[in-house]
Each structure stands twice: as structure tokens, then as C-alpha cells.
Coordinates of C-alpha atoms in Angstrom, one line a residue:
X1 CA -78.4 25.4 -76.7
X2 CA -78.1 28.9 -75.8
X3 CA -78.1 31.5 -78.5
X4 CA -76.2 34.7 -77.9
X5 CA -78.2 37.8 -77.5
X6 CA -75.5 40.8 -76.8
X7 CA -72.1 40.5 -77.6
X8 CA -70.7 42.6 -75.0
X9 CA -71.9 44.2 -72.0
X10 CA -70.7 46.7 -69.1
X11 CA -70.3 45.2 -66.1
X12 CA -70.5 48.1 -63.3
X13 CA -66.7 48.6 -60.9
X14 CA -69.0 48.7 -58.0
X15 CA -70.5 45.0 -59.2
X16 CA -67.4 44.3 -59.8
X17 CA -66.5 45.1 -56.2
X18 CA -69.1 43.9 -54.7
X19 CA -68.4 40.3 -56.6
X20 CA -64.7 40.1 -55.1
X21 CA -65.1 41.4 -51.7
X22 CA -68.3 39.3 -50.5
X23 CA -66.8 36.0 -52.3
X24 CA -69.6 36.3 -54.7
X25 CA -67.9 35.8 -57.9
X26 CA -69.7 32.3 -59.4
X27 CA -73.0 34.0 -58.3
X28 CA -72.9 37.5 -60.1
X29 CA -70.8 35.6 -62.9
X30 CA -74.6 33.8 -63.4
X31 CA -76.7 36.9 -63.5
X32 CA -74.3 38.5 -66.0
X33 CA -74.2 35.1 -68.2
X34 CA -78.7 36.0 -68.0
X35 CA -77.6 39.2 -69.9
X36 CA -75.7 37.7 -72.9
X37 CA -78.3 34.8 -73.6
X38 CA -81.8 36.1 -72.4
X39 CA -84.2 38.6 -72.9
X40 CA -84.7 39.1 -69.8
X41 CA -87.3 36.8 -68.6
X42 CA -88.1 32.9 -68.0
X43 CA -90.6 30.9 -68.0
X44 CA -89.6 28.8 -65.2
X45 CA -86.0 27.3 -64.4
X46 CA -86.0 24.1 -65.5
X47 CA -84.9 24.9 -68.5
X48 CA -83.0 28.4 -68.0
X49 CA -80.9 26.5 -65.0
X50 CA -79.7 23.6 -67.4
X51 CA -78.8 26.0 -70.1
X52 CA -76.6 28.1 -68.1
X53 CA -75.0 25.1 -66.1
X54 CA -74.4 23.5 -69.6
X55 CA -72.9 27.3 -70.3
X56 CA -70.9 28.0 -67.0
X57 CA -69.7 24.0 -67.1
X58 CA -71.3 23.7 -63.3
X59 CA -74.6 21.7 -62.4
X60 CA -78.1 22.3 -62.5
X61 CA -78.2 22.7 -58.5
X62 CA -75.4 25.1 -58.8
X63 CA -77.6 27.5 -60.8
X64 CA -80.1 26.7 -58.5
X65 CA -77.8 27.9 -55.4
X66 CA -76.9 31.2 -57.4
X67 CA -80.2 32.0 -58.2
X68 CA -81.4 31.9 -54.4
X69 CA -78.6 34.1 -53.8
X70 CA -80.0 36.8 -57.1
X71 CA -83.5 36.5 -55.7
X72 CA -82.7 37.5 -51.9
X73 CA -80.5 40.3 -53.3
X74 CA -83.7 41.1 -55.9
X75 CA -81.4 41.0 -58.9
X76 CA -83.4 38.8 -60.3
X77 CA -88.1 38.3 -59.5
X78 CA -90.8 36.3 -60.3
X79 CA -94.1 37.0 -61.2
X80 CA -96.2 34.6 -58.7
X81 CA -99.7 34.7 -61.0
X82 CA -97.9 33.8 -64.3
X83 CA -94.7 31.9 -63.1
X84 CA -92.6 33.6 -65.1
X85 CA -89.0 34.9 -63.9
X86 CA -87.5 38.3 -64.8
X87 CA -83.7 39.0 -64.8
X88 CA -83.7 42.6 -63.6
X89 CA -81.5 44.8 -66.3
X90 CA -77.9 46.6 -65.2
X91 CA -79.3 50.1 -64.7
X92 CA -81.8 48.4 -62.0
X93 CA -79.4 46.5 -59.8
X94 CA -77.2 49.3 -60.1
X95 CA -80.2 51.2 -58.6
X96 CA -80.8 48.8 -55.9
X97 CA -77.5 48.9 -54.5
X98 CA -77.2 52.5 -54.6
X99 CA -73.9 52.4 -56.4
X100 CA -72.4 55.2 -57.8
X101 CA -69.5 55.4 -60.1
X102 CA -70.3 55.1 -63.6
X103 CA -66.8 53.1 -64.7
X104 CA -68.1 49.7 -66.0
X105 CA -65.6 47.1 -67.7
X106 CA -66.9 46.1 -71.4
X107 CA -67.3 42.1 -70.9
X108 CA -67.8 39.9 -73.7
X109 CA -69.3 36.7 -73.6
X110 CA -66.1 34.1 -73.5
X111 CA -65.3 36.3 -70.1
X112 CA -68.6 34.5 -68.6
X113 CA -65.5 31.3 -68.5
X114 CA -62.8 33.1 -66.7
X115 CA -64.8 35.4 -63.7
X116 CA -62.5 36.0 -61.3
X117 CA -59.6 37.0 -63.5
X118 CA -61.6 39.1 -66.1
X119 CA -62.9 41.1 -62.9
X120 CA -59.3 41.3 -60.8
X121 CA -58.9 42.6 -64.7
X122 CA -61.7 45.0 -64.7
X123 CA -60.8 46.5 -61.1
X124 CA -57.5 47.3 -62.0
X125 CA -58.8 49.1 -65.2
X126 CA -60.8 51.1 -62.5
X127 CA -58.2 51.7 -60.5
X128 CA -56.0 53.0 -63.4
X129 CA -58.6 55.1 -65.4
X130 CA -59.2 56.5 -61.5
X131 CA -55.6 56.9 -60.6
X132 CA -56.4 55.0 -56.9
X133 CA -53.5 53.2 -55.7
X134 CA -52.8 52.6 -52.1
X135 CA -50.6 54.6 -49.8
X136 CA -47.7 52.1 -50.6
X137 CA -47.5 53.1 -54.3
X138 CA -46.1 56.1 -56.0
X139 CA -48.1 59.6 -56.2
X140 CA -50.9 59.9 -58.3
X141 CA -49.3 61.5 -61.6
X142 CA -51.1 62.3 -65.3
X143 CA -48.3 60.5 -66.6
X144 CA -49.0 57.5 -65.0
X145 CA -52.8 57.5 -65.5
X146 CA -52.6 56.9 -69.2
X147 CA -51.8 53.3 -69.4
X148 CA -50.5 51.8 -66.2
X149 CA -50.0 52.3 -62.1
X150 CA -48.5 51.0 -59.3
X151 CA -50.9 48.9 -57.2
X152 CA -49.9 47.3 -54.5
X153 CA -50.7 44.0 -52.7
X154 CA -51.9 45.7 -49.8
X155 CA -54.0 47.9 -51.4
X156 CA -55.9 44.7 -53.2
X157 CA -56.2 43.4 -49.7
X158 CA -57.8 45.9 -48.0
X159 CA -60.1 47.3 -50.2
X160 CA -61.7 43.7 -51.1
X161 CA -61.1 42.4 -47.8
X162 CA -58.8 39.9 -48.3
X163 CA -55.2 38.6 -46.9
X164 CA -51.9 39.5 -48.7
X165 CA -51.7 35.8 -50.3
X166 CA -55.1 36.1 -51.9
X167 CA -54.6 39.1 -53.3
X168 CA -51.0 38.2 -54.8
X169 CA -52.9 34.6 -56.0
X170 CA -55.6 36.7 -57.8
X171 CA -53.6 39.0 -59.3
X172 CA -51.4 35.9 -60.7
X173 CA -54.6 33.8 -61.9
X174 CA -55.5 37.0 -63.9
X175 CA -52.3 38.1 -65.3
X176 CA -52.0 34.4 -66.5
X177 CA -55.4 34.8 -68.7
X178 CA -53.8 37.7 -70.3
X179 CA -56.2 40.2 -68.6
X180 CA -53.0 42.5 -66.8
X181 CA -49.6 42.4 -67.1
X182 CA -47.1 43.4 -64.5
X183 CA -43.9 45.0 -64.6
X184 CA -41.1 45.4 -62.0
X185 CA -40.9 48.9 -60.7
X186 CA -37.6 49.5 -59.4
X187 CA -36.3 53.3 -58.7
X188 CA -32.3 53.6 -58.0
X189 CA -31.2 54.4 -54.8
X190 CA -28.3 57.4 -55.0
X191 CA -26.6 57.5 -51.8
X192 CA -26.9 54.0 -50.2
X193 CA -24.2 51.6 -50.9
X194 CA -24.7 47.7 -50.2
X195 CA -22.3 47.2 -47.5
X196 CA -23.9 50.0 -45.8
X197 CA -27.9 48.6 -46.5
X198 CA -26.1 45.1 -45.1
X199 CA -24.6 47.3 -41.9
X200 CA -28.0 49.0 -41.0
X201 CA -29.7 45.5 -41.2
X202 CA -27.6 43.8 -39.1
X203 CA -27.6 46.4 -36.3
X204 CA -31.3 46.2 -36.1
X205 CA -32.9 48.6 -38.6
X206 CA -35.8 48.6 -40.7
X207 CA -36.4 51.4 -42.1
X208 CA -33.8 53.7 -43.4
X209 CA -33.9 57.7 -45.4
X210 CA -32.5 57.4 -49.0
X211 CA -32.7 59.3 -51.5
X212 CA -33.6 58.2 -55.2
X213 CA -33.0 58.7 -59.0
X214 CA -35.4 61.5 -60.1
X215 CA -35.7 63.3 -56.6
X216 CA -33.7 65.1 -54.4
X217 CA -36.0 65.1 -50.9
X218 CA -35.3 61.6 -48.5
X219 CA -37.4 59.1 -48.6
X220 CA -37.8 56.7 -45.7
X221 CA -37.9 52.8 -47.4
X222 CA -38.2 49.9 -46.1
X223 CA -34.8 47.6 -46.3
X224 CA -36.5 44.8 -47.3
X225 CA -37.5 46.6 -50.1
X226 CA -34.1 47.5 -51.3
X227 CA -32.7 45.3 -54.2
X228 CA -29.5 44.8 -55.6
X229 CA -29.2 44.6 -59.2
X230 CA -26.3 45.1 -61.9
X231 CA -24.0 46.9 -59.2
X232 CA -26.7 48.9 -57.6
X233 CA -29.4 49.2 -55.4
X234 CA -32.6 50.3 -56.0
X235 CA -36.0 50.6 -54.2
X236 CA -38.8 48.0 -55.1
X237 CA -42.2 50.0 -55.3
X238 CA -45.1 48.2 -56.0
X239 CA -45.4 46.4 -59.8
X240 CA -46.4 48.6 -62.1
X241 CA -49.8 47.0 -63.5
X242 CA -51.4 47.3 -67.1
X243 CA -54.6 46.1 -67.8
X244 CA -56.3 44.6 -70.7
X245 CA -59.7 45.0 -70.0
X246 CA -61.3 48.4 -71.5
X247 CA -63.4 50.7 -68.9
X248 CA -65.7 53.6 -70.5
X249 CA -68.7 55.1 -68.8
X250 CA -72.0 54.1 -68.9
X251 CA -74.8 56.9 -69.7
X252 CA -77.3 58.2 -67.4
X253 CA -75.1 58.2 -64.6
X254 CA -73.7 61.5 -62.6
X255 CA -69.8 61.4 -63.0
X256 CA -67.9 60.4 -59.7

């Protein structure tokens, strides 16, 4: 049995990232289970490999497969003379893929169960704390910063590189765990009535200038994005998203 070493860890966005976007997840989900229940060496696998299947519920090949993946990326070495295998710390990896944001995601070790969804979790935390959300969501605004944003589905897909349906499925699996929550972000239109929305539709148009509660310039919408609801109509922007999962800084690092 494994014995827990660190209680928590930070877990880099641009790991994070990199994780999601390559279809990595299982694999850098290993090397970050090395950093909660080693010290960060091995001598050999046999044993290391059964502990963290035994850990991460998966089989001893499994852990095998991840750590040829760790070894070509050189998150992980082995000394050839002594036989013994290192698990290269945070700061290095973080060095060998040049990243550069300091934001990391404070992961504790029951996280090491749910991957995907604590890091959909940990993204949108970045995403929030950096105010980054996709040219389909509202402005960038102080007010919003402090605790929630709009992201959007399209935003998700193309910055991990992913279709619309994986990025709604992910953002569902993690919401489910309790690492977001997501709230329906509806702004009322002023000057559009229903019949009229249900007119411009039928004669062929898409796209339509309203304007909304709080503003008094136009705004082009899309008319599948216009809802009715208790007697009016209102704009659907995307959901506004809060997330569970606390981002800080890590030291040592330039702020970007």
C-alpha cells in the first residue's frame, strides 16, 4: 500500500492544457499520482507500477503504457548504472516544456480518481482568474472576474482542439463531480417582440440587430439564440460558469 507523502499539490494550467488537448489525461494523471506517494525516485517498476495501478484502479501494463509515454516526454529518467528511476519534480517539467504562466490548480490526492473533470475544473479556474473567454461570450469586465464568466462551448473546442460535443460532454462530466457549476445567462431583449423574431425566421434570417437590457447600442444576435421565457424574449449568451477548483500562483515564476 501506498502511503501519502503531500497532501496537495499545484498542478501547472499549461499541464493542464497540455493533458486535455493531446488526449493525455490518464497519462499525466500518473506522473501527478508519483508526486502525492513518492519521493521522487524508484528502484525499479515492479513494484511502483502495481502500486499506482492498485491506486489509479487500472492494470499493471497500463502504468507500464503511461510511463513509456513520461519517459519519451523526459518527465520522468532512469539512472542506467544503478537502475533506479527518478520522477522529475513540477518546476522541471515545467522547464522542459517551456511553459509559462504561473496559474496552477491546487489538486489533492482523491482528484488523482476523477482526472478529466478535476482538470476541465482547473482550466476554467484559469480561465476565470485570467478573464479569457472566447469571442462568443460577454466582454471581459472586473465584475465578472471575481467569481464566475461566461465560457462558451466553442471556446472549449478550439482552444483544446476538440469538437462542440466533446467539449459540452466534458464540461457535463465535470460539473457532475461538483468541480463547476453552470448557470443560464440570459439578457432581455427590449425591442423585439415574438411574432416579429418568428416573422424574421420564417423569411430567411439568421441574424438580426436588437437591442438589450442594460445597453443602449444594437447588437447583432443570432435567432437561434433568442429564448422565450415568462412573456419575453431574451438573448442566450453563453452559461455563466463557476468553478470549484482554487488557482494561486506558484513562486519562482515571472507573472504572465
Amino acid at each position: 500500500m501506498m502511503v501519502l507523502i503531500n497532501s496537495k499539490i499545484l498542478v501547472p494550467s499549461e499541464m493542464v492544457i497540455f493533458a486535455l488537448k493531446y488526449r493525455v489525461v490518464k497519462q499525466v494523471n500518473t506522473y501527478l499520482a508519483t508526486k502525492f506517494y513518492t519521493n521522487g525516485t524508484s528502484y525499479g517498476l515492479v513494484s511502483i507500477t502495481q502500486h499506482l495501478a492498485d491506486l489509479l484502479n487500472v492494470k499493471r501494463s497500463t502504468i507500464y503504457n503511461h510511463f513509456n509515454y513520461l519517459l519519451e516526454w523526459d518527465w520522468i529518467g532512469k539512472n542506467e548504472k544503478s537502475g533506479i528511476y527518478f520522477f522529475r519534480s513540477i518546476d522541471t517539467v515545467f522547464n522542459i516544456e517551456d511553459w509559462e504562466y504561473r496559474r496552477s490548480a491546487i489538486m489533492k490526492a482523491e482528484d488523482l480518481q476523477k482526472p478529466l473533470e478535476f482538470m476541465i475544473g482547473a482550466l476554467m479556474s484559469s480561465l476565470i482568474k485570467s478573464g479569457k473567454q472566447g469571442k462568443e461570450s460577454e466582454r471581459f469586465t472586473r465584475r465578472s472576474l471575481s467569481n464566475s464568466l461566461p465560457v462558451s462551448h466553442s471556446f472549449l473546442k478550439s482552444i483544446l482542439n476538440i469538437d462542440k460535443k466533446t467539449a459540452q460532454n466534458y464540461r457535463k462530466r465535470s460539473e457532475c463531480e461538483g468541480y463547476i457549476k453552470s448557470k443560464e445567462n440570459l439578457i432581455r431583449i427590449t425591442d423585439l417582440r415574438p411574432f416579429v423574431k418568428d416573422l424574421l425566421k420564417t423569411n430567411g434570417f439568421t441574424d438580426y440587430p436588437v437591442r438589450v437590457e442594460g445597453s443602449d447600442r444594437l447588437e447583432w444576435v443570432s435567432l437561434n439564440r433568442v429564448r422565450f421565457k415568462d412573456g419575453n424574449l431574451f438573448f442566450q449568451k453563453p452559461s455563466l460558469i463557476t468553478s470549484n477548483v482554487i488557482v494561486k500562483s506558484r513562486k519562482n515564476r515571472s507573472p504572465k
